[in-house]
Coordinates of C-alpha atoms in Angstrom, one line a residue:
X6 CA -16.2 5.2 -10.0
X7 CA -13.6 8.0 -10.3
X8 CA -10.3 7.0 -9.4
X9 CA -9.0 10.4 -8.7
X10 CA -11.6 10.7 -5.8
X11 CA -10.7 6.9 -4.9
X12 CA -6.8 7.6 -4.4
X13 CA -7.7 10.9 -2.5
X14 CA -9.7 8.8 0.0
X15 CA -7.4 5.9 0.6
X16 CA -4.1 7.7 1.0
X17 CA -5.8 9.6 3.9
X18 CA -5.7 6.1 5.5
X19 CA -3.6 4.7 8.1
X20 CA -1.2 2.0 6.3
X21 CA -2.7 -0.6 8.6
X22 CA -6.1 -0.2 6.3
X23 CA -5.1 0.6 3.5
X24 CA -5.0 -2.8 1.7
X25 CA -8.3 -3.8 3.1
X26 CA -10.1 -0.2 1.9
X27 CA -8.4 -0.7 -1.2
X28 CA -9.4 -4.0 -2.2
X29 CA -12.8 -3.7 -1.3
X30 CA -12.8 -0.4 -3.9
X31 CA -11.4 -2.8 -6.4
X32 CA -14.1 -5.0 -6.0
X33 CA -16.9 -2.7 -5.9
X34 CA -15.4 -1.4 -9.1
X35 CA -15.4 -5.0 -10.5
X36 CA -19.3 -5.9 -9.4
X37 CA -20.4 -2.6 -11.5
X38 CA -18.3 -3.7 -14.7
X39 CA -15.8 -1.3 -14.2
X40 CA -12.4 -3.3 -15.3
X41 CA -9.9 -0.9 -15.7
X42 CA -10.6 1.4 -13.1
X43 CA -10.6 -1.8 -10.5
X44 CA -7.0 -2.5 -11.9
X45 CA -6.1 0.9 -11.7
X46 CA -7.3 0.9 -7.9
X47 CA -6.1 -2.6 -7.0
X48 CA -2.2 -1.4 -8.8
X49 CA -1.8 1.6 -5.8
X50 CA 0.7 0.8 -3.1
X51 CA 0.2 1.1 0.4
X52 CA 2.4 4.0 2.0
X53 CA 4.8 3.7 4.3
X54 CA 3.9 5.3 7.9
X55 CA 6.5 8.6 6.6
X56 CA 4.6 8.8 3.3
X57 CA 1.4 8.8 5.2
X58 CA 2.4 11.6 7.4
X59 CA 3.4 12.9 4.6
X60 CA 0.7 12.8 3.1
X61 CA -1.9 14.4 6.0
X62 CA 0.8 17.5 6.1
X63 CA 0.1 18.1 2.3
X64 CA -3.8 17.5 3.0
X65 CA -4.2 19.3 6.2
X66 CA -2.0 22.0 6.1
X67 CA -2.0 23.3 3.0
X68 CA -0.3 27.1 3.9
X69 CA 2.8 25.6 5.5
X70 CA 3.0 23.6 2.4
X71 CA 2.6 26.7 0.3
X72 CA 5.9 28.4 2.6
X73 CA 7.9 25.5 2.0
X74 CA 7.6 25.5 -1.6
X75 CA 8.2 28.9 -1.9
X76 CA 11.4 28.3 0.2
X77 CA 12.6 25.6 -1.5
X78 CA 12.2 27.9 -5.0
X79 CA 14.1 30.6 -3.6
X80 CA 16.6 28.2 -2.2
X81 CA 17.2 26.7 -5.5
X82 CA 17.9 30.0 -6.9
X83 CA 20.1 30.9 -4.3
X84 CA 22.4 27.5 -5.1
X85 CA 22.4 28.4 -8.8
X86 CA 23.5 31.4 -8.3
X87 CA 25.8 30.3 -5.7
X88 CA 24.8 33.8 -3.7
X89 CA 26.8 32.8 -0.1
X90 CA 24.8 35.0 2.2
X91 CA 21.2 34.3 0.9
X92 CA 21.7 30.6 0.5
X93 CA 23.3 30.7 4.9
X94 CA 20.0 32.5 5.7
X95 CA 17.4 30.5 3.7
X96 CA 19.3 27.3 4.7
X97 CA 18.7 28.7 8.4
X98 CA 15.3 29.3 7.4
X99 CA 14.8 25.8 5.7
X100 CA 16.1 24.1 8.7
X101 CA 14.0 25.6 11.2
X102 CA 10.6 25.0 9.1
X103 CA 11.5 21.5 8.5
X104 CA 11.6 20.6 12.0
X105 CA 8.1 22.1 12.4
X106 CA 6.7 20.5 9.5
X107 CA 8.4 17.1 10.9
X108 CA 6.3 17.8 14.4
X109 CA 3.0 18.3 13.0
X110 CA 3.1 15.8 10.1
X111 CA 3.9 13.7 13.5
X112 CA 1.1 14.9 15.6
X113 CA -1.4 14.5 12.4
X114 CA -0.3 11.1 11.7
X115 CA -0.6 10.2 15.6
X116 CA -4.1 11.7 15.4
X117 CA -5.3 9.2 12.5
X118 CA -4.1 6.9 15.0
X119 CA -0.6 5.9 12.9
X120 CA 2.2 5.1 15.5
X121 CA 5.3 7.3 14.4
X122 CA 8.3 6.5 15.7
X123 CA 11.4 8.4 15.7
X124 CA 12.6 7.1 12.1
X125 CA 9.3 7.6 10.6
X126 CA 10.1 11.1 11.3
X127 CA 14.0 11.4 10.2
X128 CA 11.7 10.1 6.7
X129 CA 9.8 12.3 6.6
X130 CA 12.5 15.4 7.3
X131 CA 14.2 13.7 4.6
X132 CA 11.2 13.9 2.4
X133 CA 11.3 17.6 2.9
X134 CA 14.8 18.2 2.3
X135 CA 14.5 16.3 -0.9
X136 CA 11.8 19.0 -1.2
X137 CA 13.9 21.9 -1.1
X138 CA 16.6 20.4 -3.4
X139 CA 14.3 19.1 -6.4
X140 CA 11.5 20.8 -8.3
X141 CA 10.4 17.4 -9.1
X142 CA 10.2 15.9 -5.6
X143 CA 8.6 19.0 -4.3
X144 CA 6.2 18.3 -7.1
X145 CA 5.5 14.7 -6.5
X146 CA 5.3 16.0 -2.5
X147 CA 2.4 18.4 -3.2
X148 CA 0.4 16.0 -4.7
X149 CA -0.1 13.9 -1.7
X150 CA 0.2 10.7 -2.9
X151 CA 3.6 9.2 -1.8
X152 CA 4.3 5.5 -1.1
X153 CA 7.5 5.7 0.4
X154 CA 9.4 8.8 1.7
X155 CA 11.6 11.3 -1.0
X156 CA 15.3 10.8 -1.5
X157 CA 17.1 14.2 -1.6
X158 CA 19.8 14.1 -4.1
X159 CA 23.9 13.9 -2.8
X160 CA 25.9 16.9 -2.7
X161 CA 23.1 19.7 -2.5
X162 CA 24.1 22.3 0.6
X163 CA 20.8 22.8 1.5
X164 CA 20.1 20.0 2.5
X165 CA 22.8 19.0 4.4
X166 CA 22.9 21.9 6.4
X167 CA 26.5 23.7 5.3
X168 CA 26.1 26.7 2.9
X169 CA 28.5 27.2 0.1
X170 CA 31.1 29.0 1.7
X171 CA 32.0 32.6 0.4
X172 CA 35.0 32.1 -1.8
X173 CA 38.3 32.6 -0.4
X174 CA 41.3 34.8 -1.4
X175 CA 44.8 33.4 -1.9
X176 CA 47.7 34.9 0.0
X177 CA 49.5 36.6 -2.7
X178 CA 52.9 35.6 -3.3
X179 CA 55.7 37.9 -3.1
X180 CA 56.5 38.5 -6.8
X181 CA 52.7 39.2 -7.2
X182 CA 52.8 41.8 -4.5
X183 CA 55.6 43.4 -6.4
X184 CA 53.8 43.8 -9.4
X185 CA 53.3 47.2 -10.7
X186 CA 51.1 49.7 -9.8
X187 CA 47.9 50.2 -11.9
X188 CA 47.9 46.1 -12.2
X189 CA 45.5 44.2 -10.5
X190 CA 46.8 40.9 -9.0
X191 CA 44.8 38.1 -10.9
X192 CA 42.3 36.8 -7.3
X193 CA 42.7 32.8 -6.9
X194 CA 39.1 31.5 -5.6
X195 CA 40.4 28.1 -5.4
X196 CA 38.8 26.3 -1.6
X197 CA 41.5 24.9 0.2
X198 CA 42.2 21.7 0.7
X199 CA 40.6 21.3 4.2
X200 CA 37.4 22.8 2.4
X201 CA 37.5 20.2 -0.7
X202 CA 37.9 17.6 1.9
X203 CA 35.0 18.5 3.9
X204 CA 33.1 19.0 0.9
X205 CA 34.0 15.5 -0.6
X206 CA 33.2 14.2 2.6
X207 CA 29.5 15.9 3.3
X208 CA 28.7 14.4 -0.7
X209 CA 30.1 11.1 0.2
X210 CA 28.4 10.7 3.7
X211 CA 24.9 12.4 1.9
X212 CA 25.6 9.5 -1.1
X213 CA 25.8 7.1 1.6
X214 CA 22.2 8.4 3.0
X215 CA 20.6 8.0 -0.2
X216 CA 22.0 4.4 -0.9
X217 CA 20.4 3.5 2.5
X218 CA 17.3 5.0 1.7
X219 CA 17.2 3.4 -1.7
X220 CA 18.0 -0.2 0.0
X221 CA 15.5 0.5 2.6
X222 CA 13.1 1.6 0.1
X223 CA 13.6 -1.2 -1.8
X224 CA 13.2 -3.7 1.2
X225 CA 9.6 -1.7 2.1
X226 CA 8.4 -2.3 -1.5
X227 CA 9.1 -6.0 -1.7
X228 CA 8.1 -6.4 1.9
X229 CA 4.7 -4.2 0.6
X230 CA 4.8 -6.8 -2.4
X231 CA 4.9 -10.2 -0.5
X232 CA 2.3 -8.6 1.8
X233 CA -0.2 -8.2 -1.3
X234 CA 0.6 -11.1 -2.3
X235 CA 0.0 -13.1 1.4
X236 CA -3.8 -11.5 1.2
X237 CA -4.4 -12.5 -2.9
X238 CA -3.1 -16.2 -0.8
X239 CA -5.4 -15.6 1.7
X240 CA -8.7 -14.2 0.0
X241 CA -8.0 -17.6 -2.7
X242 CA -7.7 -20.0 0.0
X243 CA -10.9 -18.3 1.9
X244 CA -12.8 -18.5 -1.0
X245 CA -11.7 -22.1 -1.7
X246 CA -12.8 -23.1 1.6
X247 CA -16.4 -21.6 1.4
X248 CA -16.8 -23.5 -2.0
X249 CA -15.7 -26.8 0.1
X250 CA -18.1 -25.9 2.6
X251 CA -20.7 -25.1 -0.2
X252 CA -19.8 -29.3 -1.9
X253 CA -19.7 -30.5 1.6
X254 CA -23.1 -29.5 2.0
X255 CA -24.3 -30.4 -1.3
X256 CA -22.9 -33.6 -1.0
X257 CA -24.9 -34.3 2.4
X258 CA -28.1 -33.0 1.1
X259 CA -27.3 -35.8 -1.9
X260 CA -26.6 -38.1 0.4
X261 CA -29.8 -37.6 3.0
X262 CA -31.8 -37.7 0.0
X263 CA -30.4 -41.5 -1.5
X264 CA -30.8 -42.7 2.1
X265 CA -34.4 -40.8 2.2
X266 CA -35.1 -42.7 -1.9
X267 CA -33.4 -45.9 0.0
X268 CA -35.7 -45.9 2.2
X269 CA -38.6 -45.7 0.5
X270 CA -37.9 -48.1 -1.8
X271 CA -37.4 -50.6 0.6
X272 CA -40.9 -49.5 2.2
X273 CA -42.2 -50.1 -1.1
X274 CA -40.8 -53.6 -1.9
X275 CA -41.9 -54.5 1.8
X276 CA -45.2 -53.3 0.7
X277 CA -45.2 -55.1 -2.9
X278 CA -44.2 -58.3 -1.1
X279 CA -47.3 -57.8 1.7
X280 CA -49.6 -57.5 -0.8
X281 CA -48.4 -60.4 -3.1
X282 CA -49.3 -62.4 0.2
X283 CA -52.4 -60.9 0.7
X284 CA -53.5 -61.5 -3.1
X285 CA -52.2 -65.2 -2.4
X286 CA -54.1 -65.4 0.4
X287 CA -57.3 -63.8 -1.3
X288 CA -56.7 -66.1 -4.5
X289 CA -56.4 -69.3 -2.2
X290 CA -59.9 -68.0 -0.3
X291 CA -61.5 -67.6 -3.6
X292 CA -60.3 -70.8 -4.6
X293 CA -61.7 -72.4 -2.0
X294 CA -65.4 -70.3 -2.1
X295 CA -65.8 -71.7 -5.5
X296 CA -65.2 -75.3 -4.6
X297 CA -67.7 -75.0 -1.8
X298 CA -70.2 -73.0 -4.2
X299 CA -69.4 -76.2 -6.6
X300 CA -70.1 -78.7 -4.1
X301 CA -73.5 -77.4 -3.1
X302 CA -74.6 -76.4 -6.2
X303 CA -74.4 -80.5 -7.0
X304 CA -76.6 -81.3 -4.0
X305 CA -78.9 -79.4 -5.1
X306 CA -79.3 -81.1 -8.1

């Protein structure tokens, strides 16, 4: 069994049967001696209902994917180079293809018969901006295989929506207006302080975002965790309960069968005892025969 083929198949799954696909692939991998590759298969987590939607975009759409990527290269670029005017109109640009991808990974999702509710889809925008800021994530994106959704890292203008502003020109004091001619007065890019402040509080409200994400994250792996565990619970109790059933009846067969010997031993003994009578009976007849045959045999002589 290939599990390459086997993790393509089950993330295409709607969360709800994932763990029951899943195991049953473990198992089948387990009846045809396969060890490792039914621990490898039972060791894959169930996605979250943004990770499969997720998911189905990176399957089913595969262009649109493509664009985003590319966008998300050139936005990079754009950051690094800290290029104003490209990184404003490829944030523009980012924005409005991540609402569309958000709407179909929706409708694809709702097709498979996955209920998405508004947050499932603020997950997975936020999968797609984490995308855009991170080669990485946009790596781990494209390969279709996410549990939960992408965190997009704090502080990256991209992704939340402001571009870096063009730098800004100082007033020039009046003793560097009086400079000489020929001299240059040295430009002062410094943001003001309204700008720092906006900025420190964009980073500290997108830090915030990705603490919650991490918590919630957290709470949808040990929530996936217990869940695993409740079925391994489940499938031990199950399978102690057909083994009862399997003694239970054992035991009654047993016991129909000592009644059934009980029986006929006591058929037997009844049987012994009715012919120990009739053997007395016989013995006392044929006692009695040869007295008679004695008697006349002594007449006659």
């Amino acid at each position: 069994m290939n599990v390459d083929a086997v993790v393509e198949e089950l993330y295409l799954l709607p969360p709800a049967e994932f763990i029951k696909a899943r195991d049953a692939l473990a198992a089948e991998a387990r009846k045809e001696g396969e060890k490792g590759t039914a621990k490898a298969i039972a060791a894959l987590r169930r996605p979250t209902a943004a990770a499969f939607a997720s998911n189905l975009l990176v399957r089913r759409r595969p262009e649109e994917v493509r664009a985003l990527l590319d966008l998300s290269e050139a936005l990079r670029g754009a950051h690094q180079s800290l290029d104003g005017a490209q990184l404003r109109e490829l944030s523009h640009r980012q924005h409005v293809v991540i609402g569309a991808l958000a709407r179909t990974a929706r409708e694809l999702a709702v097709e498979a018969g996955q209920a998405v509710s508004e947050g499932t889809v603020r997950e997975v925008e936020q999968s797609l901006h984490a995308v855009v800021a991170g080669a990485e994530a946009a790596e781990q994106w494209a390969a279709g295989r996410l549990t939960t959704a992408l965190t997009p890292p704090a502080g990256f203008p991209a992704v939340s929506g402001t571009a870096v502003p063009a730098p800004t020109r100082t007033p020039a004091t009046p003793r560097e207006r009086r400079q000489p001619s020929g001299e240059t007065a040295p430009a002062k890019e410094a943001p003001s302080r309204a700008e720092v402040r906006h900025r420190e509080a964009v980073a500290g409200a997108e830090q915030a975002k990705v603490e919650a994400e991490r918590e919630r994250a957290s709470r949808e792996e040990a929530l996936g965790t217990a869940e695993d565990e409740q079925k391994r619970h489940e499938r031990k109790a199950a399978d102690a309960e057909r083994q009862v059933k399997v003694l239970e009846g054992q035991l009654q067969q047993a016991q129909t069968t000592r009644d059934q010997a009980r029986e006929a031993l006591t058929a037997a003994a009844d049987q012994v005892q009715e012919a120990t009578r009739a053997a007395k009976t016989a013995r006392r007849a044929a006692d009695k025969a040869n007295s008679r045959i004695a008697k006349l045999r002594g007449r006659q002589e």
